[in-house]
Amino acid sequence: MIPYGKQTIDKTDIDSVLKVLEENEMLTTGKYVPEFENNICDYVECKYALAVNSGTASLHLATFACDIKDDDEVIVPAISFVASANCVLYQKGKPVFCDIDPDTLCIDINKIEKLITNKTKAILFVDMCGQPCDFDEIKKIADKYNLITIHDAAHSIGAKYKDKKVGSYADITCFSFHPVKNITTCEGGMMVTNNENYYNRAKTFRTHGISRDFKEREKMNSHYYEMQYLGFNYRIPDILCALGISQLKKLDNFVEKRNQIALKYNELFKELQDKLTPLKNNYYSAYHIYVIKLNLEKINKSRDEIFKYLKENGIGVNVHYMPIYLHPYYQSLGYEKGLCIEAEKVYEQIITLPIYPLLKDEEINKIYDIINFLLK
């Protein structure tokens, strides 16, 4: 089976992890956590970073940091992983789902403003598949209504919006380092910001809401600390940060390789342009995933039939994603089908094909040949 995504690990990564164990010092809250945070700050050109144990945790830090609370509304795209909306619910806020641009799967900027009410506090936007959203247009809306911008960049570290690195421009940006992402710490995430207040709130929240962490107490020769918020244990071990430090050095090469693979797919699929289309890219994408849209009217097969056939023939396809509000939990909250028409339509058309730096040319050709045979 050719998986849809896979980590790229080499000996330098392995040695970096072993080094932490061989030193046999602190395995958590040690020196590698701030080193990873500082390296990410340098890479994305921001002031503050907080490493956590998942991308979901980074999103929760973000909604806590900007004080989302009871009945606050946050506009989120209809198509994303559920964590993009769940982080609003964790703070007892209300996700307000915005339809997507069917050509990119990113939030439809032209539909944001009509969703804004006097309860709206933030716009949370997602770089679907690694394709940066048009932030300048989002920022115009946010400034007009005095809204916070939360950037879910789980797919897009290494991408660029115009001349800006992803992570440098929103009020808060969140990354994921899950194994199929552009770099990995096994599980892990990062919240970055240029806002000192957001950083300080999130830092305390990351460790149970406690005011002084272990290092601060050691410096002060004190045992005393206070729990100021109902926080969580979102800390990440040093072993994983050591892996992240090693992976970050290769990020640009990984993203370039992903772009090369996407270009090969695009060239091959020109032969099938009446039956499928790749997503449109407006900026330098990180290509976390590669999604095609099927022209089901020309194919005379359902997406799920095609999905099953590809799986049976050794192609590890996936679907990213079902509209969040169609999940049973969100239905139980009162969200109804028909809320975002474009999102529901495109959900029936999309399939995610394998893409990762180690994917070989012969595997790309095999994927194309099977799809070509299936769609004839």
Coordinates of C-alpha atoms in Angstrom, one line a residue:
M1 CA 0.0 0.0 0.0
I2 CA 1.3 3.5 -0.9
P3 CA 0.2 5.6 2.1
Y4 CA -1.3 9.1 1.5
G5 CA 1.3 10.5 3.9
K6 CA 4.4 9.4 5.7
Q7 CA 7.1 10.9 7.8
T8 CA 10.7 11.4 6.5
I9 CA 13.1 10.3 9.1
D10 CA 16.9 9.9 8.7
K11 CA 19.9 9.1 10.8
T12 CA 20.3 12.7 12.0
D13 CA 16.8 12.6 13.4
I14 CA 17.4 9.3 15.1
D15 CA 20.7 10.6 16.6
S16 CA 19.0 13.7 17.9
V17 CA 16.5 11.7 19.8
L18 CA 19.1 9.3 21.2
K19 CA 21.3 12.2 22.3
V20 CA 18.6 13.3 24.7
L21 CA 18.4 9.9 26.2
E22 CA 22.1 9.5 26.4
E23 CA 22.5 12.8 28.2
N24 CA 20.0 11.4 30.7
E25 CA 19.1 14.9 32.1
M26 CA 15.6 16.4 31.8
L27 CA 13.2 14.6 29.5
T28 CA 10.5 17.3 29.8
T29 CA 10.7 21.0 30.4
G30 CA 14.4 20.8 29.6
K31 CA 16.6 22.7 27.3
Y32 CA 15.3 21.3 24.0
V33 CA 11.8 22.8 24.3
P34 CA 12.9 26.4 24.3
E35 CA 15.5 25.7 21.7
F36 CA 12.8 24.3 19.4
E37 CA 10.6 27.3 20.2
N38 CA 13.4 29.8 19.4
N39 CA 14.2 28.0 16.1
I40 CA 10.6 28.2 15.0
C41 CA 10.5 31.9 15.9
D42 CA 13.6 32.5 13.8
Y43 CA 12.2 30.4 10.9
V44 CA 8.7 32.0 10.8
E45 CA 9.9 35.5 11.9
C46 CA 7.8 35.9 15.0
K47 CA 8.6 37.0 18.6
Y48 CA 7.0 34.2 20.7
A49 CA 6.4 30.5 20.4
L50 CA 5.0 27.8 22.7
A51 CA 5.6 24.1 21.9
V52 CA 2.8 21.8 22.9
N53 CA 1.9 18.1 22.6
S54 CA -0.4 18.5 19.6
G55 CA -1.8 20.8 17.0
T56 CA -5.1 20.7 18.7
A57 CA -3.5 21.9 21.9
S58 CA -2.0 24.8 20.1
L59 CA -5.4 25.8 18.8
H60 CA -6.8 25.5 22.3
L61 CA -4.0 27.8 23.6
A62 CA -5.0 30.3 20.9
T63 CA -8.7 30.5 21.8
F64 CA -7.8 30.7 25.5
A65 CA -5.1 33.4 24.8
C66 CA -7.5 35.7 23.1
D67 CA -10.2 35.1 25.8
I68 CA -12.9 33.3 23.8
K69 CA -15.6 32.7 26.3
D70 CA -19.4 32.0 26.7
D71 CA -21.4 32.9 23.6
D72 CA -18.4 34.5 21.7
E73 CA -18.7 33.7 18.1
V74 CA -15.7 32.6 16.0
I75 CA -16.0 32.3 12.2
V76 CA -14.4 29.1 11.0
P77 CA -14.3 27.4 7.6
A78 CA -16.8 24.6 7.0
I79 CA -14.1 22.2 5.7
S80 CA -11.2 21.4 8.0
F81 CA -10.3 18.9 10.6
V82 CA -12.7 19.1 13.6
A83 CA -10.0 20.6 15.8
S84 CA -10.4 23.9 14.0
A85 CA -13.9 24.3 15.5
N86 CA -13.5 22.2 18.6
C87 CA -11.1 24.7 20.0
V88 CA -13.9 27.3 20.1
L89 CA -16.2 24.9 21.9
Y90 CA -13.5 24.1 24.5
Q91 CA -13.9 27.8 25.5
K92 CA -17.7 27.6 25.4
G93 CA -17.7 29.8 22.3
K94 CA -19.8 29.2 19.2
P95 CA -18.2 28.2 15.8
V96 CA -20.0 30.0 13.0
F97 CA -19.3 28.1 9.8
C98 CA -18.3 29.9 6.6
D99 CA -18.5 28.2 3.2
I100 CA -15.4 27.5 1.2
D101 CA -13.9 28.4 -2.2
P102 CA -14.4 25.2 -4.1
D103 CA -11.2 25.8 -6.2
T104 CA -8.9 26.0 -3.1
L105 CA -11.0 24.5 -0.2
C106 CA -9.9 27.6 1.8
I107 CA -12.5 29.9 3.5
D108 CA -14.5 31.9 1.0
I109 CA -13.5 35.5 1.9
N110 CA -16.5 36.9 0.1
K111 CA -18.8 35.2 2.6
I112 CA -17.2 36.1 5.8
E113 CA -18.6 39.6 6.4
K114 CA -22.2 38.6 6.2
L115 CA -21.7 36.2 9.1
I116 CA -20.3 38.9 11.5
T117 CA -22.6 39.9 14.4
N118 CA -22.0 41.9 17.6
K119 CA -20.9 38.6 19.2
T120 CA -18.2 37.8 16.7
K121 CA -14.7 38.0 18.3
A122 CA -12.4 36.3 15.8
I123 CA -11.9 34.8 12.4
L124 CA -10.1 31.5 12.4
F125 CA -8.9 30.6 8.9
V126 CA -7.2 27.4 7.7
D127 CA -4.6 26.9 5.0
M128 CA -6.2 23.8 3.5
C129 CA -3.8 21.4 1.9
G130 CA -0.9 23.8 2.6
Q131 CA -2.3 26.6 0.4
P132 CA -2.1 30.0 2.2
C133 CA -5.4 31.9 2.4
D134 CA -5.5 35.5 1.2
F135 CA -4.7 37.1 4.5
D136 CA -4.7 40.7 3.3
E137 CA -8.4 40.4 2.5
I138 CA -9.1 38.6 5.8
K139 CA -7.2 41.3 7.7
K140 CA -9.2 44.1 6.0
I141 CA -12.4 42.5 7.4
A142 CA -10.8 41.8 10.8
D143 CA -9.7 45.4 11.1
K144 CA -13.0 46.8 10.0
Y145 CA -14.8 44.9 12.8
N146 CA -12.0 44.8 15.4
L147 CA -11.7 41.0 15.2
I148 CA -8.8 38.8 16.2
T149 CA -7.2 36.6 13.4
I150 CA -6.3 33.0 14.4
H151 CA -4.4 31.2 11.7
D152 CA -4.7 27.4 11.7
A153 CA -1.5 26.6 9.7
A154 CA -1.5 22.9 10.6
H155 CA -1.0 22.2 6.9
S156 CA 1.2 25.0 5.9
I157 CA 4.5 25.5 7.8
G158 CA 7.1 26.1 5.1
A159 CA 4.6 27.9 2.8
K160 CA 4.6 31.6 1.8
Y161 CA 1.9 34.1 1.4
K162 CA 3.2 36.7 -1.0
D163 CA 6.6 37.5 0.5
K164 CA 5.6 36.5 4.0
K165 CA 6.4 33.2 5.7
V166 CA 3.4 31.5 7.2
G167 CA 3.4 32.2 10.9
S168 CA 4.5 35.8 10.7
Y169 CA 1.4 37.8 10.1
A170 CA -1.8 36.7 11.9
D171 CA -2.5 37.6 15.5
I172 CA -1.9 34.0 16.5
T173 CA -0.7 31.1 14.3
C174 CA -0.9 27.4 15.1
F175 CA 1.1 24.5 13.7
S176 CA 0.9 20.7 13.9
F177 CA 3.8 18.3 13.8
H178 CA 1.8 15.0 13.4
P179 CA 3.7 12.4 11.4
V180 CA 2.0 13.2 8.1
K181 CA 2.7 16.9 8.4
N182 CA 5.5 18.8 6.7
I183 CA 7.8 18.1 9.7
T184 CA 7.1 15.9 12.6
T185 CA 7.7 15.5 16.4
C186 CA 5.7 12.3 16.4
E187 CA 2.8 14.2 18.0
G188 CA 3.2 17.9 18.7
G189 CA 2.3 21.5 17.8
M190 CA 3.3 25.1 18.3
M191 CA 1.5 28.4 18.9
V192 CA 3.3 31.5 17.6
T193 CA 2.4 35.2 18.1
N194 CA 3.9 38.6 18.2
N195 CA 1.5 39.6 21.0
E196 CA 3.1 39.4 24.5
N197 CA -0.2 39.2 26.3
Y198 CA -1.4 36.3 24.3
Y199 CA 1.9 34.6 24.8
N200 CA 1.9 35.0 28.6
R201 CA -1.7 33.8 28.9
A202 CA -1.0 30.8 26.8
K203 CA 2.2 29.9 28.5
T204 CA 0.4 29.7 31.9
F205 CA -2.5 27.8 30.4
R206 CA -0.1 25.2 28.9
T207 CA 1.0 24.1 32.4
H208 CA -2.2 23.7 34.4
G209 CA -2.8 27.4 34.6
I210 CA 0.2 27.6 37.1
S211 CA 1.9 31.0 37.4
R212 CA 5.5 29.8 38.0
D213 CA 6.9 26.7 36.3
F214 CA 9.7 24.5 37.6
K215 CA 12.5 26.6 36.1
E216 CA 11.2 29.8 37.5
R217 CA 10.8 28.3 41.0
E218 CA 14.4 27.0 40.8
K219 CA 15.8 30.4 39.8
M220 CA 13.9 32.0 42.8
N221 CA 14.9 29.2 45.2
S222 CA 11.2 29.0 46.0
H223 CA 8.6 26.2 46.1
Y224 CA 5.6 28.6 45.8
Y225 CA 3.3 28.8 42.8
E226 CA -0.3 29.7 42.1
M227 CA -2.9 28.2 39.8
Q228 CA -4.4 31.2 38.1
Y229 CA -6.5 29.6 35.4
L230 CA -8.1 26.2 34.8
G231 CA -5.3 25.2 32.5
F232 CA -4.2 21.9 31.0
N233 CA -1.1 19.8 30.8
Y234 CA -0.2 20.5 27.2
R235 CA 3.6 20.2 27.7
I236 CA 5.7 18.4 25.1
P237 CA 8.7 16.2 26.0
D238 CA 12.3 17.2 25.1
I239 CA 12.8 14.0 23.1
L240 CA 10.1 15.2 20.7
C241 CA 11.5 18.7 20.5
A242 CA 14.9 17.4 19.7
L243 CA 13.4 15.6 16.8
G244 CA 11.6 18.8 15.8
I245 CA 14.9 20.7 15.9
S246 CA 16.4 18.2 13.5
Q247 CA 13.4 18.1 11.2
L248 CA 13.1 21.9 11.0
K249 CA 16.6 22.1 9.3
K250 CA 15.1 20.0 6.4
L251 CA 11.7 21.7 6.1
D252 CA 12.5 23.8 3.0
N253 CA 13.8 20.8 1.2
F254 CA 10.8 18.8 2.2
V255 CA 8.4 21.5 1.0
E256 CA 10.3 21.8 -2.3
K257 CA 10.1 18.1 -2.9
R258 CA 6.3 18.2 -2.2
N259 CA 6.0 20.9 -4.8
Q260 CA 7.9 18.9 -7.3
I261 CA 5.6 15.9 -6.7
A262 CA 2.5 18.1 -7.1
L263 CA 3.9 19.5 -10.4
K264 CA 4.3 15.9 -11.7
Y265 CA 0.7 15.1 -10.7
N266 CA -0.5 18.3 -12.4
E267 CA 1.3 17.4 -15.6
L268 CA -0.1 13.9 -15.7
F269 CA -3.6 14.9 -14.9
K270 CA -3.8 17.3 -17.8
E271 CA -4.7 14.2 -19.8
L272 CA -7.8 13.8 -17.6
Q273 CA -8.8 17.4 -17.2
D274 CA -12.4 16.8 -18.3
K275 CA -12.8 14.2 -15.5
L276 CA -10.7 15.6 -12.6
T277 CA -9.0 18.8 -11.6
P278 CA -6.3 19.5 -9.0
L279 CA -7.0 22.3 -6.6
K280 CA -5.9 25.8 -7.6
N281 CA -2.9 27.4 -5.9
N282 CA -2.5 31.1 -5.6
Y283 CA 0.6 31.2 -3.5
Y284 CA 3.6 29.0 -2.6
S285 CA 2.0 26.0 -1.0
A286 CA 3.5 23.6 1.5
Y287 CA 1.5 20.8 -0.2
H288 CA 0.8 18.9 3.0
I289 CA -1.8 17.0 1.0
Y290 CA -2.7 16.7 -2.6
V291 CA -6.4 16.8 -3.4
I292 CA -8.2 16.3 -6.7
K293 CA -11.8 17.1 -7.5
L294 CA -13.7 14.6 -9.5
N295 CA -16.1 15.6 -12.3
L296 CA -18.7 13.0 -11.3
E297 CA -21.0 13.9 -14.2
K298 CA -18.4 12.8 -16.7
I299 CA -17.2 9.8 -14.7
N300 CA -20.5 8.1 -13.9
K301 CA -19.1 6.7 -10.6
S302 CA -19.4 8.0 -7.1
R303 CA -16.4 9.3 -5.2
D304 CA -16.8 6.4 -2.7
E305 CA -16.7 3.8 -5.5
I306 CA -13.5 5.4 -6.8
F307 CA -12.1 5.6 -3.3
K308 CA -12.8 1.9 -2.6
Y309 CA -11.2 0.8 -6.0
L310 CA -8.1 2.8 -5.4
K311 CA -7.7 1.3 -1.9
E312 CA -8.2 -2.2 -3.2
N313 CA -5.4 -1.5 -5.7
G314 CA -2.9 -0.4 -3.1
I315 CA -3.3 3.3 -3.2
G316 CA -3.7 4.8 0.3
V317 CA -6.2 7.6 -0.6
N318 CA -8.1 9.6 1.9
V319 CA -10.7 12.4 2.1
H320 CA -10.0 15.8 3.6
Y321 CA -12.6 16.6 4.9
M322 CA -16.3 16.1 5.6
P323 CA -17.8 19.5 6.6
I324 CA -17.3 19.8 10.3
Y325 CA -21.0 20.6 11.1
L326 CA -22.1 17.3 9.5
H327 CA -20.5 15.2 12.2
P328 CA -23.0 13.8 14.6
Y329 CA -21.8 15.8 17.6
Y330 CA -22.2 19.1 15.7
Q331 CA -25.6 17.9 14.5
S332 CA -26.6 17.4 18.1
L333 CA -25.7 21.0 18.8
G334 CA -28.3 22.1 16.2
Y335 CA -26.2 22.6 13.1
E336 CA -28.0 21.4 10.0
K337 CA -27.2 20.0 6.6
G338 CA -27.5 22.7 3.9
L339 CA -25.6 25.3 5.9
C340 CA -22.7 25.6 3.5
I341 CA -23.7 24.4 0.0
E342 CA -20.3 24.6 -1.7
A343 CA -18.6 22.7 1.1
E344 CA -21.2 19.9 1.0
K345 CA -21.0 19.7 -2.8
V346 CA -17.2 19.6 -2.9
Y347 CA -17.1 17.0 -0.1
E348 CA -18.7 14.5 -2.5
Q349 CA -16.0 15.2 -5.2
I350 CA -12.7 15.2 -3.4
I351 CA -10.0 12.5 -2.9
T352 CA -6.6 13.0 -1.4
L353 CA -3.7 11.3 -3.2
P354 CA -0.4 10.2 -1.7
I355 CA 2.2 13.0 -1.3
Y356 CA 5.3 13.0 0.9
P357 CA 9.0 13.6 0.2
L358 CA 9.9 9.9 -0.1
L359 CA 7.2 9.2 -2.8
K360 CA 9.0 7.8 -5.8
D361 CA 8.4 8.6 -9.5
E362 CA 7.4 5.1 -10.3
E363 CA 4.8 5.2 -7.5
I364 CA 3.4 8.5 -8.9
N365 CA 3.1 6.9 -12.3
K366 CA 1.4 3.8 -10.8
I367 CA -1.1 6.1 -9.1
Y368 CA -1.8 7.9 -12.3
D369 CA -2.1 4.6 -14.4
I370 CA -4.7 3.2 -12.0
I371 CA -6.7 6.4 -11.9
N372 CA -6.5 6.6 -15.7
F373 CA -7.7 3.0 -16.1
L374 CA -10.5 3.6 -13.7
L375 CA -11.8 6.7 -15.3
K376 CA -11.7 5.5 -18.9

